[in-house]
Coordinates of C-alpha atoms in Angstrom, one line a residue:
Chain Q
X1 CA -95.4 38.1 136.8
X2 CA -97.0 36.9 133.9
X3 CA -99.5 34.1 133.8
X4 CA -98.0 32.2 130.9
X5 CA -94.6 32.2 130.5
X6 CA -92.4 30.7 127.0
X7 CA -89.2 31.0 126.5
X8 CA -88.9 33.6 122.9
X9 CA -85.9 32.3 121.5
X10 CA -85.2 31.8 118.9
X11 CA -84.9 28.1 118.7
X12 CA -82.7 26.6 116.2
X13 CA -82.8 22.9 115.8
X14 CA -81.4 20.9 112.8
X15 CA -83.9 19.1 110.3
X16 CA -84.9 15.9 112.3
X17 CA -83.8 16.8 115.9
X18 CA -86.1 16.9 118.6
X19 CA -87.6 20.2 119.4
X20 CA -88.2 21.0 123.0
X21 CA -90.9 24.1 123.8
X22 CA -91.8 24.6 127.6
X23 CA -94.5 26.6 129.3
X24 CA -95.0 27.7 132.8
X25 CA -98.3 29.2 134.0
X26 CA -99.3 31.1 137.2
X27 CA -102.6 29.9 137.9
X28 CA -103.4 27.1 139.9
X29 CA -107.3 27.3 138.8
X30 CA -106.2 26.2 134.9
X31 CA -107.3 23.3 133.9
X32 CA -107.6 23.3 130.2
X33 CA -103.6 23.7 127.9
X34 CA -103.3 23.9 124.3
X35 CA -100.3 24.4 121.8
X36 CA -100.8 26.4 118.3
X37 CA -98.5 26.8 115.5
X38 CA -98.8 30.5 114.3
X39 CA -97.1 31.1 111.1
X40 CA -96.2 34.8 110.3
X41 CA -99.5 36.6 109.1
X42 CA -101.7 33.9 110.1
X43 CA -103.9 32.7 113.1
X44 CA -102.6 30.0 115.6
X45 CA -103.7 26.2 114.7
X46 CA -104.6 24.3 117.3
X47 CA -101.9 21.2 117.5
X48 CA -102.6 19.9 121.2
X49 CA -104.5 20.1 123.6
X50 CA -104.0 18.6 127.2
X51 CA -106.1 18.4 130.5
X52 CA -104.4 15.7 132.7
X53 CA -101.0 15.1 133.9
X54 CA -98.6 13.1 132.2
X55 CA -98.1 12.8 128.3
X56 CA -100.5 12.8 125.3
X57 CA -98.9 11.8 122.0
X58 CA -100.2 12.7 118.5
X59 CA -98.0 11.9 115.8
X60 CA -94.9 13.8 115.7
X61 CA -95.9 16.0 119.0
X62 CA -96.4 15.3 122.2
X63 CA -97.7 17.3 124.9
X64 CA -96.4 17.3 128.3
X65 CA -98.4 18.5 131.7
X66 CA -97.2 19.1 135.4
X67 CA -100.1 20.8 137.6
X68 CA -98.0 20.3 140.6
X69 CA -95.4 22.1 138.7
X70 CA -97.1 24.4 136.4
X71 CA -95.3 23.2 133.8
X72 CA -96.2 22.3 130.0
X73 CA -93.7 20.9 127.3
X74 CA -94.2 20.2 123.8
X75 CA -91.7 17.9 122.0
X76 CA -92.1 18.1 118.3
X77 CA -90.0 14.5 117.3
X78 CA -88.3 14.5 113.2
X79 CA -88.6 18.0 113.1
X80 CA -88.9 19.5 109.3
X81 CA -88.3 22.8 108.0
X82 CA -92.1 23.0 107.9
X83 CA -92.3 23.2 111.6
X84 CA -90.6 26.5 111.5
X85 CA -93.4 29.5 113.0
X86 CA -94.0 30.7 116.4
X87 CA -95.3 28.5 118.9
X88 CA -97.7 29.8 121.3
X89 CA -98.7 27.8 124.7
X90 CA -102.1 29.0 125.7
X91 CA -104.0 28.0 129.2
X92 CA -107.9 28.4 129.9
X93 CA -109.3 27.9 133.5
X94 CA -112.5 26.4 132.4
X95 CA -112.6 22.9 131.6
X96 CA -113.8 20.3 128.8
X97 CA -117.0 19.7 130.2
X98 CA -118.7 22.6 128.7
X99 CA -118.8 23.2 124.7
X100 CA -116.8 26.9 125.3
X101 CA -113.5 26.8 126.8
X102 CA -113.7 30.7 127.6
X103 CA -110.7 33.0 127.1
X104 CA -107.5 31.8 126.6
X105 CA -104.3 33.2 128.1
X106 CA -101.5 33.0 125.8
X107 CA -97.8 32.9 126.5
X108 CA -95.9 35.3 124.5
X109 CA -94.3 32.4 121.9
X110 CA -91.5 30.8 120.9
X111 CA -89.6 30.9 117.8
X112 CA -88.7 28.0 116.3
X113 CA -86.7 27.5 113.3
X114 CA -85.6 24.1 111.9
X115 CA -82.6 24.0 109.6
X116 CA -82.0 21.7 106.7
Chain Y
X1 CA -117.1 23.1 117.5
X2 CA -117.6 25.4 114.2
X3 CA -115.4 26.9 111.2
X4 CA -115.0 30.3 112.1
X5 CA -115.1 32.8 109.5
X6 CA -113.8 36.3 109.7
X7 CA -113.9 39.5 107.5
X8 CA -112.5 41.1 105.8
X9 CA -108.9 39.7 106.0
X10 CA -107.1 42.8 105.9
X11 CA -108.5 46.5 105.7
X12 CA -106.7 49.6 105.1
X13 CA -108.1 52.9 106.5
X14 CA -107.7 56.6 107.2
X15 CA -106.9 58.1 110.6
X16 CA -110.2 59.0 112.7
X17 CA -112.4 56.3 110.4
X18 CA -114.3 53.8 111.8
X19 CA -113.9 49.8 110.7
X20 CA -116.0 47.5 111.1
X21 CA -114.9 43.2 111.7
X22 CA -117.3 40.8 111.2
X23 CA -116.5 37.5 112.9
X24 CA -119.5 34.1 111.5
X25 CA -119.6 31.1 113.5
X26 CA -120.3 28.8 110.4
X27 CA -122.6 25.5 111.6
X28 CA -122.1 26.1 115.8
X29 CA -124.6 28.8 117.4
X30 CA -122.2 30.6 120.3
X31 CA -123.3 32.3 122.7
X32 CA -119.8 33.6 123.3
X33 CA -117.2 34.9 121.2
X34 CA -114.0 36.1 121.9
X35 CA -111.7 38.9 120.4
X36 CA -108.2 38.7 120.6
X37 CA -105.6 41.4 118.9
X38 CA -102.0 40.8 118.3
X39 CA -99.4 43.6 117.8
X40 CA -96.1 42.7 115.6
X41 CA -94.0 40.4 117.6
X42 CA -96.5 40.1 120.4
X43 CA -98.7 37.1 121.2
X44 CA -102.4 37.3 121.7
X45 CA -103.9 39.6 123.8
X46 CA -107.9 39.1 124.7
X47 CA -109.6 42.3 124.2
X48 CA -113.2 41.5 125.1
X49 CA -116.1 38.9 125.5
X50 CA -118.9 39.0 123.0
X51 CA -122.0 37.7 124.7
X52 CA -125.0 37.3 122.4
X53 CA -128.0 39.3 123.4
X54 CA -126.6 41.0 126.1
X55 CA -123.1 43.8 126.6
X56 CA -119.6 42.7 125.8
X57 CA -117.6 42.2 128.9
X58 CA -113.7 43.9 128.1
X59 CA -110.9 43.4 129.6
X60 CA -108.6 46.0 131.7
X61 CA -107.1 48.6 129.7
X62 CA -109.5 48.3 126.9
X63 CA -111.6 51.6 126.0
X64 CA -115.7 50.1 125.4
X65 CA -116.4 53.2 123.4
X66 CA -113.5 52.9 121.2
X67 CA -114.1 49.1 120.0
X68 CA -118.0 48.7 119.7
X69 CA -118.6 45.0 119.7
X70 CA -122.2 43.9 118.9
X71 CA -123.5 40.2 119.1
X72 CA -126.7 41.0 117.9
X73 CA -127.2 36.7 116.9
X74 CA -125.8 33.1 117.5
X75 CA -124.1 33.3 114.8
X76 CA -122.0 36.9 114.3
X77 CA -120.3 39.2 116.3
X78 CA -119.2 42.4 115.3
X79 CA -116.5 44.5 116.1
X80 CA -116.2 47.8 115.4
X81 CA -113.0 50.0 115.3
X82 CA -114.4 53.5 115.8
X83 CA -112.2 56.7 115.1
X84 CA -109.1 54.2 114.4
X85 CA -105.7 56.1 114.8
X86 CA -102.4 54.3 113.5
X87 CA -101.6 52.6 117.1
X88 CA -104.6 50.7 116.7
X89 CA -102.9 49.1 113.4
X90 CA -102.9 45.6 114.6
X91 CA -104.0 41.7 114.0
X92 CA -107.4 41.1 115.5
X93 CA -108.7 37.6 115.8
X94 CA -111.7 36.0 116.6
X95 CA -112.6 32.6 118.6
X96 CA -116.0 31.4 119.3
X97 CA -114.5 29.6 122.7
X98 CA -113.7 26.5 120.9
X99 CA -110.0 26.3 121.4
X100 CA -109.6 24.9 117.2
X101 CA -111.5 27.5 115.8
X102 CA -110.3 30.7 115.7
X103 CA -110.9 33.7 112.2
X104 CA -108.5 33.9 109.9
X105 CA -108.0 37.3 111.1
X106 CA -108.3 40.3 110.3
X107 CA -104.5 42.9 109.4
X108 CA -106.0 46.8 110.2
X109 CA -103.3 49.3 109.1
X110 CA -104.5 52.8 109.9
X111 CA -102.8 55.4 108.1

């Protein structure tokens, strides 16, 4: 079983839908979730992070958690063509006390594409 | 947190050559820095722990003697691709634990 799990897709949303991206994760120990944006050729960007149940909003994107469930979502709201790339979910068993989050364990990514 | 700066961004070399990735934490002195590679299509894999000062920790399935990585100060850790063949053509990325900052990356294509 692998410890993060996306869905690939592709997703295919229409320009200004909602986008919905979940996450599952295998180990009880993680306490520390991030979302990145990797467009093709490029390293991931960091566009949320989460450490506590419930939801954390940031603009456009907000970032879902579950421990009980193992379960993160991100929901990317007026979604533009822009948002198009590969969206990786990535988990890290340390937490935000220290200054290094260690290694991150990513999922595998999802597609998304946004149509005009 | 620091800018991360990796390079070069994308090399090009000859079967059974060595390559060499340099990987600057800007303005944050780490102690740790992590090396990731990504094949086409695939998400990001972490290869190995750069610990400054003391030997890289890597993870299963990854051959120490093949990729040399040396952390010889707070700021740079270098990893070196040694006798490269063309299944090592990949994206490699650096992190210095901070979970913004990752390289640029580096594209190896060996041919």
């Amino acid at each position: 079983q692998k410890e993060v799990e996306q869905n690939s897709g592709p997703l295919s949303v229409p320009e200004g839908a909602i986008a919905s991206l979940n996450c599952t994760y295998s180990d009880r120990g993680s306490q520390s979730f991030f979302w990145y944006r990797q467009y093709s050729g490029k390293s991931p960007e960091l566009i949320m992070s989460i450490y506590s149940n419930g939801d954390k909003e940031d603009g456009r994107f907000t970032a879902q958690l579950n421990k009980a469930s193992q379960y993160v979502s991100l929901l990317i709201r007026d979604s533009q063509p822009s948002d198009s790339a590969t969206y990786l979910c990535a988990v890290s068993v340390i937490d935000a006390g220290g200054t290094s989050y260690g290694k991150l364990t990513f999922g595998q990514g999802t597609i998304l594409t946004v149509h005009p | 947190g620091a800018v991360v700066s990796q390079h070069p961004s994308w090399v090009i070399c000859k079967s059974g050559t060595s390559v060499k990735i340099e990987c600057r934490s800007l303005d944050f002195q780490a102690t740790t820095m992590f090396w990731y590679r990504q094949f086409p299509k695939q998400s990001l894999m972490l290869m190995a722990t750069s610990n400054e000062g003391s030997k890289a920790t890597y993870e299963q399935g990854v051959e120490k003697d093949k990729f040399l990585i040396n952390h010889a100060s707070l700021t740079l850790s270098t990893l070196t691709v040694t006798s490269a063949h063309p299944e090592d053509s990949s994206f490699y990325i650096c992190s210095d634990g901070v979970p913004a900052f990752f390289g640029q990356g580096t594209r190896l294509t060996v041919v």
